[in-house]
Short mmCIF file of C-alpha atoms (C1' of nucleotides) in Angstrom, two decimals:
data_model
loop_
_atom_site.label_atom_id
_atom_site.label_comp_id
_atom_site.label_asym_id
_atom_site.label_seq_id
_atom_site.Cartn_x
_atom_site.Cartn_y
_atom_site.Cartn_z
CA MET A 91 0.00 0.00 0.00
CA ARG A 92 1.00 3.54 -0.51
CA SER A 93 -0.72 6.73 0.35
CA GLY A 94 0.46 10.09 1.43
CA ARG A 95 -1.40 12.45 3.63
CA GLY A 96 -0.79 15.69 5.41
CA ALA A 97 -0.19 19.34 4.60
CA ARG A 98 0.21 20.10 0.93
CA SER A 99 0.95 23.49 -0.48
CA GLY A 100 -1.77 22.82 -3.04
CA ARG A 101 -0.20 23.89 -6.30
CA VAL A 102 2.26 21.09 -6.98
CA PRO A 103 0.79 17.63 -7.67
CA ASP A 104 1.93 15.03 -5.20
CA ALA A 105 2.61 12.71 -8.09
CA ALA A 106 5.08 15.20 -9.53
CA VAL A 107 6.98 15.55 -6.25
CA ARG A 108 7.34 11.81 -6.07
CA ARG A 109 8.96 11.76 -9.49
CA LEU A 110 11.57 14.41 -8.75
CA PRO A 111 13.96 12.07 -6.93
CA VAL A 112 13.83 9.75 -9.93
CA TYR A 113 14.96 12.57 -12.20
CA LEU A 114 17.62 13.44 -9.68
CA ARG A 115 18.93 9.90 -9.62
CA VAL A 116 19.32 9.87 -13.39
CA LEU A 117 20.86 13.35 -13.45
CA GLU A 118 23.44 12.35 -10.86
CA ASP A 119 24.32 9.30 -12.89
CA LEU A 120 24.74 11.41 -16.04
CA ARG A 121 26.83 13.96 -14.19
CA GLN A 122 29.12 11.27 -12.91
CA ARG A 123 29.60 10.17 -16.49
CA GLU A 124 30.41 13.76 -17.40
CA ILE A 125 27.37 14.23 -19.59
CA ASP A 126 26.56 17.93 -19.30
CA ILE A 127 23.34 18.29 -21.25
CA VAL A 128 20.26 16.11 -21.36
CA SER A 129 16.93 16.47 -23.15
CA SER A 130 13.55 15.65 -21.66
CA ALA A 131 13.33 12.89 -24.28
CA GLU A 132 16.50 11.30 -22.95
CA LEU A 133 15.33 11.66 -19.36
CA ALA A 134 12.10 10.00 -20.45
CA ARG A 135 14.00 7.07 -21.88
CA ARG A 136 15.94 6.66 -18.67
CA THR A 137 13.10 7.07 -16.20
CA GLY A 138 10.16 5.51 -17.98
CA PHE A 139 8.05 8.68 -17.65
CA SER A 140 6.96 10.68 -20.69
CA SER A 141 8.99 13.68 -21.81
CA GLU A 142 5.93 15.97 -21.56
CA GLN A 143 5.37 14.87 -18.02
CA ILE A 144 8.96 15.56 -17.11
CA ARG A 145 8.85 19.03 -18.65
CA LYS A 146 5.57 19.80 -16.92
CA ASP A 147 6.81 18.52 -13.57
CA LEU A 148 9.84 20.77 -13.80
CA THR A 149 7.80 23.86 -14.71
CA TYR A 150 5.88 23.60 -11.45
CA PHE A 151 9.08 24.86 -9.90
CA GLY A 152 10.47 27.10 -12.63
CA ALA A 153 12.05 27.04 -16.07
CA PHE A 154 15.30 25.17 -15.87
CA GLY A 155 15.99 24.25 -19.48
CA THR A 156 17.21 25.94 -22.65
CA ARG A 157 14.93 25.69 -25.68
CA GLY A 158 16.48 23.89 -28.57
CA VAL A 159 19.16 22.51 -26.27
CA GLY A 160 17.95 20.73 -23.15
CA TYR A 161 18.81 20.78 -19.47
CA ARG A 162 22.25 21.16 -17.94
CA THR A 163 22.69 18.12 -15.74
CA GLU A 164 24.67 20.04 -13.16
CA THR A 165 22.28 22.98 -12.85
CA LEU A 166 19.16 20.83 -12.85
CA SER A 167 20.43 18.40 -10.26
CA ILE A 168 21.39 21.27 -7.98
CA GLN A 169 17.95 22.82 -8.45
CA LEU A 170 16.18 19.55 -7.75
CA ARG A 171 18.20 19.03 -4.61
CA GLU A 172 17.18 22.45 -3.45
CA ILE A 173 13.50 21.86 -4.24
CA LEU A 174 13.55 18.57 -2.36
CA GLY A 175 15.35 20.15 0.57
CA LEU A 176 18.41 18.01 -0.02
CA ASP A 177 20.80 20.94 -0.39
CA ARG A 178 21.65 20.42 3.24
CA GLU A 179 21.94 17.13 5.10
CA VAL A 180 18.56 15.92 6.34
CA PRO A 181 18.82 13.97 9.59
CA ALA A 182 16.38 11.09 10.01
CA ALA A 183 15.48 8.57 12.69
CA LEU A 184 15.01 4.85 12.19
CA VAL A 185 12.73 3.15 14.68
CA GLY A 186 13.03 -0.62 14.68
CA ALA A 187 16.32 -2.42 14.05
CA GLY A 188 14.93 -5.77 12.88
CA ASN A 189 15.82 -7.34 9.55
CA LEU A 190 14.15 -4.70 7.47
CA GLY A 191 15.33 -1.78 9.59
CA THR A 192 18.88 -3.03 9.53
CA ALA A 193 18.77 -3.50 5.77
CA LEU A 194 17.45 0.03 5.33
CA ALA A 195 20.02 1.52 7.65
CA ARG A 196 22.92 -0.19 5.92
CA TYR A 197 21.64 0.74 2.53
CA ASN A 198 21.03 4.35 3.44
CA ILE A 199 24.08 5.02 5.50
CA LEU A 200 26.44 3.57 2.94
CA ARG A 201 24.96 5.14 -0.16
CA HIS A 202 23.70 8.60 0.59
CA ARG A 203 24.81 11.69 2.34
CA ASP A 204 21.65 13.75 1.89
CA VAL A 205 19.00 11.99 3.94
CA ARG A 206 21.05 10.57 6.76
CA ILE A 207 19.93 8.18 9.46
CA VAL A 208 21.51 9.63 12.58
CA GLY A 209 19.50 7.83 15.23
CA ILE A 210 18.47 4.18 15.36
CA PHE A 211 16.04 3.12 18.08
CA ASP A 212 15.03 -0.33 19.28
CA ASN A 213 13.56 -1.84 22.41
CA ASP A 214 15.55 -5.05 22.36
CA PRO A 215 18.20 -4.80 25.16
CA GLN A 216 20.39 -7.15 23.13
CA LYS A 217 20.55 -4.63 20.32
CA VAL A 218 20.83 -1.44 22.35
CA GLY A 219 24.48 -0.50 22.63
CA THR A 220 25.44 -2.19 19.37
CA SER A 221 25.60 -0.23 16.12
CA ILE A 222 24.88 -0.44 12.40
CA GLU A 223 27.59 0.95 10.14
CA GLY A 224 28.81 3.14 12.96
CA VAL A 225 25.43 4.51 14.00
CA PRO A 226 24.61 3.38 17.55
CA ILE A 227 21.33 1.68 18.37
CA LEU A 228 19.63 3.50 21.23
CA ALA A 229 16.75 2.59 23.51
CA THR A 230 13.40 3.96 22.40
CA ASP A 231 13.31 5.79 25.73
CA ASP A 232 16.03 8.07 24.39
CA LEU A 233 13.87 9.12 21.48
CA GLU A 234 12.41 12.17 23.23
CA LYS A 235 15.89 13.42 23.96
CA VAL A 236 17.71 12.59 20.74
CA VAL A 237 15.13 13.64 18.15
CA PRO A 238 14.99 17.31 19.18
CA GLU A 239 18.70 17.37 19.97
CA GLN A 240 19.59 16.23 16.45
CA GLY A 241 16.92 18.36 14.79
CA ILE A 242 15.29 15.26 13.34
CA ARG A 243 12.13 15.96 11.33
CA MET A 244 11.64 12.68 9.50
CA ALA A 245 11.49 9.07 10.60
CA VAL A 246 11.30 5.56 9.22
CA ILE A 247 9.19 3.09 11.20
CA THR A 248 9.93 -0.62 10.87
CA VAL A 249 8.57 -1.90 14.18
CA PRO A 250 5.76 -4.50 14.39
CA ALA A 251 2.20 -3.25 13.84
CA GLU A 252 1.36 -3.31 17.56
CA ALA A 253 4.12 -0.86 18.44
CA ALA A 254 3.90 1.40 15.39
CA GLN A 255 1.18 3.78 16.56
CA GLU A 256 2.88 4.49 19.87
CA MET A 257 6.20 5.17 18.17
CA ALA A 258 4.55 7.42 15.60
CA SER A 259 2.77 9.45 18.26
CA ARG A 260 5.94 9.87 20.27
CA LEU A 261 7.91 10.89 17.19
CA VAL A 262 5.31 13.47 16.19
CA GLN A 263 5.24 14.76 19.76
CA VAL A 264 8.90 15.69 19.55
CA GLY A 265 8.78 17.30 16.14
CA VAL A 266 8.71 14.66 13.39
CA GLU A 267 6.70 15.85 10.38
CA ALA A 268 7.18 13.09 7.83
CA ILE A 269 7.08 9.34 8.39
CA LEU A 270 7.92 6.45 6.13
CA ASN A 271 5.85 3.65 7.62
CA PHE A 272 6.72 0.04 6.84
CA SER A 273 4.48 -1.43 9.52
CA PRO A 274 1.26 -3.01 8.27
CA THR A 275 -1.03 -0.62 10.09
CA GLN A 276 -2.79 2.68 9.52
CA LEU A 277 -1.08 5.38 11.57
CA ARG A 278 -3.19 8.15 13.06
CA VAL A 279 -1.30 11.41 13.01
CA PRO A 280 -2.32 15.05 13.44
CA PRO A 281 -2.95 17.15 10.35
CA GLY A 282 0.25 18.56 8.91
CA VAL A 283 2.18 15.33 9.37
CA TYR A 284 2.94 13.46 6.17
CA VAL A 285 2.82 9.66 6.23
CA GLN A 286 4.00 7.46 3.39
CA ASN A 287 3.09 3.81 3.79
CA ILE A 288 4.97 0.90 2.27
CA ASP A 289 3.64 -2.48 3.21
CA LEU A 290 5.67 -5.22 1.61
CA SER A 291 3.01 -7.90 2.04
CA ILE A 292 0.56 -5.64 0.31
CA GLU A 293 2.94 -5.04 -2.57
CA LEU A 294 3.35 -8.76 -3.06
CA ARG A 295 -0.35 -9.38 -2.85
CA SER A 296 -1.31 -6.69 -5.32
CA LEU A 297 1.33 -8.04 -7.68
CA ALA A 298 -0.49 -11.36 -7.55
CA TYR A 299 -3.49 -9.69 -9.17
CA TYR A 300 -1.49 -8.96 -12.28
CA VAL A 301 -0.23 -12.50 -12.73
CA SER A 302 -3.67 -13.94 -12.16
CA ALA A 303 -5.26 -11.24 -14.34
CA GLY A 304 -2.91 -12.43 -17.07
CA ARG A 305 -4.07 -15.98 -16.53
CA ARG A 306 -7.71 -14.94 -16.65
CA GLN A 307 -7.23 -13.06 -19.90
CA GLU A 308 -5.49 -16.05 -21.45
CA ASP A 309 -8.35 -18.26 -20.38
CA MET A 310 -10.69 -15.92 -22.22
CA GLY A 311 -8.55 -16.16 -25.32
CA SER A 312 -7.66 -12.47 -25.46
CA THR A 313 -4.23 -11.22 -26.37
CA ARG A 314 -2.04 -9.08 -24.20
CA GLY A 315 0.59 -6.48 -24.74
CA MET B 179 9.55 5.73 -6.90
CA ARG B 180 6.61 3.70 -7.82
CA SER B 181 4.99 3.01 -11.09
CA GLY B 182 3.30 0.06 -12.61
CA ARG B 183 3.29 -0.81 -16.22
CA GLY B 184 2.19 -3.63 -18.39
CA ALA B 185 -1.03 -5.27 -19.49
CA ARG B 186 -4.12 -3.84 -17.89
CA SER B 187 -7.62 -5.12 -18.53
CA GLY B 188 -8.66 -1.47 -18.72
CA ARG B 189 -11.85 -1.36 -16.68
CA VAL B 190 -10.50 -1.52 -13.12
CA PRO B 191 -8.37 1.41 -11.94
CA ASP B 192 -4.90 0.39 -10.94
CA ALA B 193 -5.29 2.45 -7.82
CA ALA B 194 -8.27 0.37 -6.79
CA VAL B 195 -6.42 -2.92 -7.26
CA ARG B 196 -3.64 -1.63 -5.07
CA ARG B 197 -6.10 -0.94 -2.26
CA LEU B 198 -7.69 -4.39 -2.25
CA PRO B 199 -4.91 -6.01 -0.22
CA VAL B 200 -5.33 -3.28 2.38
CA TYR B 201 -9.00 -4.13 2.73
CA LEU B 202 -8.08 -7.79 2.88
CA ARG B 203 -5.59 -7.18 5.68
CA VAL B 204 -8.23 -5.43 7.79
CA LEU B 205 -10.87 -8.05 7.00
CA GLU B 206 -8.55 -10.83 8.06
CA ASP B 207 -7.85 -9.04 11.29
CA LEU B 208 -11.57 -8.58 11.96
CA ARG B 209 -12.28 -12.23 11.16
CA GLN B 210 -9.63 -13.34 13.57
CA ARG B 211 -11.38 -11.28 16.23
CA GLU B 212 -14.64 -12.99 15.27
CA ILE B 213 -16.27 -9.84 13.96
CA ASP B 214 -18.67 -11.07 11.28
CA ILE B 215 -20.02 -7.86 9.80
CA VAL B 216 -18.31 -4.62 8.89
CA SER B 217 -19.57 -1.42 7.27
CA SER B 218 -17.69 0.57 4.66
CA ALA B 219 -17.50 3.37 7.25
CA GLU B 220 -15.69 1.08 9.67
CA LEU B 221 -13.36 -0.17 6.93
CA ALA B 222 -12.69 3.48 6.12
CA ARG B 223 -11.73 4.18 9.71
CA ARG B 224 -9.35 1.25 9.73
CA THR B 225 -7.72 1.80 6.34
CA GLY B 226 -7.64 5.57 6.01
CA PHE B 227 -9.51 5.48 2.69
CA SER B 228 -12.97 7.00 2.32
CA SER B 229 -16.05 4.79 2.65
CA GLU B 230 -17.28 5.83 -0.81
CA GLN B 231 -13.99 4.83 -2.32
CA ILE B 232 -14.11 1.46 -0.63
CA ARG B 233 -17.66 0.82 -1.85
CA LYS B 234 -16.76 1.91 -5.36
CA ASP B 235 -13.61 -0.19 -5.44
CA LEU B 236 -15.61 -3.25 -4.46
CA THR B 237 -18.29 -2.67 -7.08
CA TYR B 238 -15.69 -2.91 -9.83
CA PHE B 239 -15.74 -6.60 -9.06
CA GLY B 240 -19.35 -7.12 -7.99
CA ALA B 241 -21.83 -6.41 -5.20
CA PHE B 242 -20.60 -8.03 -2.05
CA GLY B 243 -22.50 -6.19 0.67
CA THR B 244 -26.01 -6.10 2.10
CA ARG B 245 -27.78 -2.75 2.13
CA GLY B 246 -28.60 -1.51 5.55
CA VAL B 247 -26.22 -4.07 7.06
CA GLY B 248 -22.68 -4.07 5.70
CA TYR B 249 -20.23 -6.67 4.47
CA ARG B 250 -19.70 -10.14 5.89
CA THR B 251 -16.02 -10.25 6.79
CA GLU B 252 -15.74 -13.92 5.88
CA THR B 253 -17.44 -13.67 2.50
CA LEU B 254 -15.68 -10.50 1.50
CA SER B 255 -12.24 -11.71 2.45
CA ILE B 256 -12.78 -14.90 0.46
CA GLN B 257 -13.95 -12.87 -2.53
CA LEU B 258 -11.00 -10.51 -2.34
CA ARG B 259 -8.58 -13.41 -2.17
CA GLU B 260 -10.17 -14.83 -5.27
CA ILE B 261 -10.00 -11.49 -7.12
CA LEU B 262 -6.36 -11.07 -6.22
CA GLY B 263 -5.59 -14.64 -7.22
CA LEU B 264 -4.67 -15.57 -3.66
CA ASP B 265 -7.20 -18.39 -3.41
CA ARG B 266 -4.34 -20.69 -4.28
CA GLU B 267 -0.72 -20.44 -3.22
CA VAL B 268 1.25 -18.11 -5.51
CA PRO B 269 4.88 -19.16 -5.85
CA ALA B 270 7.42 -16.35 -6.20
CA ALA B 271 11.14 -16.00 -6.78
CA LEU B 272 13.48 -13.72 -4.88
CA VAL B 273 16.58 -12.65 -6.75
CA GLY B 274 19.26 -11.17 -4.51
CA ALA B 275 19.87 -12.37 -0.96
CA GLY B 276 21.53 -9.25 0.43
CA ASN B 277 20.28 -7.39 3.48
CA LEU B 278 17.05 -6.28 1.91
CA GLY B 279 16.38 -9.57 0.14
CA THR B 280 17.00 -11.52 3.32
CA ALA B 281 14.73 -9.23 5.31
CA LEU B 282 11.98 -9.64 2.73
CA ALA B 283 12.38 -13.39 2.57
CA ARG B 284 12.22 -13.82 6.34
CA TYR B 285 9.25 -11.55 6.63
CA ASN B 286 7.35 -13.22 3.82
CA ILE B 287 8.17 -16.81 4.58
CA LEU B 288 7.27 -16.51 8.24
CA ARG B 289 4.07 -14.55 7.85
CA HIS B 290 2.23 -15.57 4.73
CA ARG B 291 1.10 -18.65 2.98
CA ASP B 292 -0.49 -17.02 -0.05
CA VAL B 293 2.36 -15.40 -1.95
CA ARG B 294 5.18 -17.74 -1.15
CA ILE B 295 8.85 -17.29 -1.92
CA VAL B 296 9.87 -20.74 -3.10
CA GLY B 297 13.15 -19.89 -4.80
CA ILE B 298 15.92 -17.57 -3.63
CA PHE B 299 18.74 -16.81 -6.07
CA ASP B 300 22.10 -15.18 -5.50
CA ASN B 301 25.47 -15.14 -7.23
CA ASP B 302 27.60 -15.08 -4.10
CA PRO B 303 29.15 -18.57 -3.74
CA GLN B 304 29.30 -18.00 0.02
CA LYS B 305 25.53 -17.77 0.13
CA VAL B 306 24.63 -20.49 -2.37
CA GLY B 307 23.92 -23.67 -0.46
CA THR B 308 22.79 -21.87 2.67
CA SER B 309 19.12 -21.12 3.31
CA ILE B 310 16.74 -18.53 4.72
CA GLU B 311 14.00 -19.89 6.95
CA GLY B 312 14.29 -23.25 5.26
CA VAL B 313 14.26 -21.98 1.68
CA PRO B 314 17.58 -22.79 0.00
CA ILE B 315 19.62 -20.12 -1.76
CA LEU B 316 20.40 -21.24 -5.30
CA ALA B 317 22.83 -20.00 -7.92
CA THR B 318 21.31 -17.62 -10.45
CA ASP B 319 22.31 -20.17 -13.09
CA ASP B 320 19.56 -22.41 -11.75
CA LEU B 321 16.94 -19.77 -12.42
CA GLU B 322 16.08 -21.05 -15.90
CA LYS B 323 15.45 -24.50 -14.50
CA VAL B 324 13.69 -23.69 -11.23
CA VAL B 325 11.32 -20.93 -12.34
CA PRO B 326 9.42 -23.04 -14.90
CA GLU B 327 9.68 -26.14 -12.72
CA GLN B 328 7.98 -24.40 -9.80
CA GLY B 329 5.48 -22.56 -12.00
CA ILE B 330 6.81 -19.22 -10.79
CA ARG B 331 5.13 -16.21 -12.39
CA MET B 332 6.23 -13.41 -10.10
CA ALA B 333 9.58 -12.25 -8.79
CA VAL B 334 11.16 -9.81 -6.39
CA ILE B 335 14.43 -8.24 -7.50
CA THR B 336 16.81 -6.92 -4.84
CA VAL B 337 20.12 -7.11 -6.71
CA PRO B 338 22.30 -4.04 -7.39
CA ALA B 339 21.28 -1.77 -10.26
CA GLU B 340 23.96 -3.13 -12.60
CA ALA B 341 22.62 -6.68 -12.41
CA ALA B 342 18.91 -5.91 -12.29
CA GLN B 343 18.20 -5.67 -16.02
CA GLU B 344 19.87 -8.96 -16.84
CA MET B 345 18.00 -10.73 -14.05
CA ALA B 346 14.70 -9.20 -15.15
CA SER B 347 15.21 -10.27 -18.76
CA ARG B 348 16.09 -13.78 -17.76
CA LEU B 349 13.11 -14.02 -15.42
CA VAL B 350 10.74 -12.79 -18.13
CA GLN B 351 12.30 -15.23 -20.59
CA VAL B 352 11.25 -18.16 -18.44
CA GLY B 353 7.71 -16.97 -17.73
CA VAL B 354 7.71 -14.27 -15.05
CA GLU B 355 4.89 -11.77 -15.64
CA ALA B 356 5.08 -9.50 -12.61
CA ILE B 357 8.15 -8.05 -10.94
CA LEU B 358 8.59 -6.14 -7.71
CA ASN B 359 11.77 -4.18 -8.39
CA PHE B 360 13.75 -2.77 -5.49
CA SER B 361 16.80 -1.92 -7.55
CA PRO B 362 17.30 1.76 -8.36
CA THR B 363 16.98 1.36 -12.09
CA GLN B 364 14.34 1.45 -14.78
CA LEU B 365 13.71 -2.09 -16.04
CA ARG B 366 12.92 -2.62 -19.70
CA VAL B 367 10.43 -5.43 -20.10
CA PRO B 368 8.22 -6.57 -22.96
CA PRO B 369 4.60 -5.42 -23.02
CA GLY B 370 2.38 -7.59 -20.86
CA VAL B 371 4.89 -7.76 -18.03
CA TYR B 372 3.96 -5.75 -14.96
CA VAL B 373 6.73 -3.99 -13.03
CA GLN B 374 6.23 -2.32 -9.68
CA ASN B 375 9.17 -0.22 -8.55
CA ILE B 376 10.05 0.54 -4.96
CA ASP B 377 13.23 2.51 -4.52
CA LEU B 378 13.93 3.15 -0.89
CA SER B 379 16.34 6.03 -1.52
CA ILE B 380 13.68 7.71 -3.59
CA GLU B 381 11.08 7.26 -0.88
CA LEU B 382 13.39 8.90 1.64
CA ARG B 383 14.23 11.72 -0.70
CA SER B 384 10.64 12.52 -1.62
CA LEU B 385 9.81 12.49 2.07
CA ALA B 386 12.41 15.20 2.52
CA TYR B 387 10.31 17.47 0.31
CA TYR B 388 7.48 17.38 2.81
CA VAL B 389 9.60 18.29 5.79
CA SER B 390 11.27 21.11 3.92
CA ALA B 391 7.95 22.22 2.41
CA GLY B 392 6.70 22.51 5.98
CA ARG B 393 9.71 24.65 6.84
CA ARG B 394 9.16 26.86 3.81
CA GLN B 395 5.52 27.43 4.69
CA GLU B 396 6.39 28.32 8.25
CA ASP B 397 8.93 30.79 6.99
CA MET B 398 6.17 32.41 4.96
CA GLY B 399 4.02 32.61 8.06
CA SER B 400 1.21 30.39 6.78
CA THR B 401 -0.55 27.84 8.94
CA ARG B 402 -0.68 24.17 8.22
CA GLY B 403 -3.11 21.38 8.93
"C1'" DA C 269 16.39 22.17 -36.48
"C1'" DA C 270 15.82 21.05 -32.10
"C1'" DT C 271 13.83 21.25 -27.78
"C1'" DT C 272 11.57 23.66 -23.99
"C1'" DG C 273 7.38 25.61 -21.81
"C1'" DT C 274 2.46 25.63 -21.62
"C1'" DG C 275 -2.52 26.30 -22.33
"C1'" DA C 276 -6.19 23.18 -23.67
"C1'" DA C 277 -8.12 18.61 -24.13
"C1'" DA C 278 -8.38 14.12 -22.57
"C1'" DC C 279 -8.26 10.88 -19.21
"C1'" DA C 280 -8.24 8.89 -14.49
"C1'" DC C 281 -9.65 8.92 -10.03
"C1'" DT C 282 -12.33 10.54 -6.04
"C1'" DT C 283 -16.19 12.53 -3.85
"C1'" DC C 284 -21.03 13.75 -3.82
"C1'" DA C 285 -25.59 12.79 -3.30
"C1'" DC C 286 -29.17 9.97 -3.34
"C1'" DA C 287 -31.96 5.98 -4.99
"C1'" DG C 288 -32.50 1.25 -3.69
"C1'" DC C 289 -32.74 -2.29 -0.43
"C1'" DC C 290 -32.66 -4.64 4.01
"C1'" DG D 251 -33.02 3.89 9.94
"C1'" DG D 252 -29.01 2.43 8.20
"C1'" DC D 253 -25.97 1.16 4.80
"C1'" DT D 254 -24.83 -0.31 0.06
"C1'" DG D 255 -24.44 0.65 -4.88
"C1'" DT D 256 -23.91 4.05 -8.39
"C1'" DG D 257 -24.58 7.72 -11.86
"C1'" DA D 258 -23.06 12.47 -11.93
"C1'" DA D 259 -20.05 16.09 -10.57
"C1'" DG D 260 -15.74 17.45 -9.20
"C1'" DT D 261 -10.82 17.19 -8.82
"C1'" DG D 262 -6.31 15.70 -10.09
"C1'" DT D 263 -3.12 14.09 -13.51
"C1'" DT D 264 -1.44 13.13 -18.07
"C1'" DT D 265 -1.17 13.87 -22.86
"C1'" DC D 266 -1.61 16.76 -26.87
"C1'" DA D 267 -0.22 20.14 -29.84
"C1'" DC D 268 2.10 24.08 -30.78
"C1'" DA D 269 4.12 28.70 -29.89
"C1'" DA D 270 8.46 30.40 -28.07
"C1'" DT D 271 13.31 30.27 -27.96
"C1'" DT D 272 18.00 29.01 -28.87
#
DNA sequence: AATTGTGAAACACTTCACAGCC
DNA sequence: GGCTGTGAAGTGTTTCACAATT
């Protein structure tokens, strides 16, 4: 499942915001390969979105390209970083250091310097005091101290469903405004707090629809593609 | 990032299909607690979607409720399983047994009996021959044999970006029709194959927009909520 | 000649409002 | 009276088509 909710400025489609990091990923890759200019058509090829959509998405924030030429990869990636708020390091909390949480922490800490997991919280006394890639695992009791101290505004929740609501409430209490929720439960948060849900079971189950839909269509003798 | 693509029957909104497993999760929970009847309003409360949306989503597939009463949790959950193709066990492959793949495999194997990871593939010789929760890790070379043998039609890809396209192509070659892609790359697949992308870096980065958007609005003196 | 930026049209999805049924 | 099912209205998003610019 996936659904966002919370304060929205109104003008910029949510769907567009969610595509920006995809453009950024491609732009960074191009930059690294010293490709200075890219067209919306080329970005389309590399992202899977249409070139019109890419151009329109970008114009919600300004005019970044040069007609007849394209976009400078350096300029555009800097602009996108700024729009996303990634022009400075964004500290984040991870709550739940199970398999999934650990995988996320490793992945994030090693790869990126923009959104940075600076606090990992878990209730398991066996885990508290250990660390993941140099970031110490703290007791959840420390959350109220560490989150404000580190200026943390976003959090990733990977605790079991039963514990998720309490953690969310406590995080919001101390200033968290955006939550990436991997627990299979609907979090209740005050207005103004943005929640993005990713439930892996639900992803797998909805995928099943498309394989069985394929089967059904075959049974009916229709063609696909 | 998230985007589906591939064969669609046309009539049923993608967005609706993606909500069905959420309804199913709640229905299963209610059933377990021996609650026999539920209204769309109550489902709305528990899922975060509106009651009208829930009713409309369900009517794409038929009329499952009783006016003035509600929906029988047992009947509806059985119907939803059938619609999703979960009325029989759905075998799936997992390609990539790194941190994320291992977390997913554990989670899935322990919790669910509907979509079932029956084959785990990895190239690391240190991992091949070991197992995760009883499911053996095989060499990717075995993929062409095992996928058809086990009737696998869906796969989860958690390999690095460089290897993802090759794995996807090989999976499709031997009959995979739906892919859950965690690698940060755009997979090229033939028409009729459904790809759902989840890129965790991109989720974190788009989340950053909402915390910094909040900051920007505050700076402008507007209220939120 | 090429490619962006953008109103307008088309399409998709959600919400409204109420008829229909228990 | 209460709740589902559903056309119609409303909103959001994507695509079209072309003028503007280099």
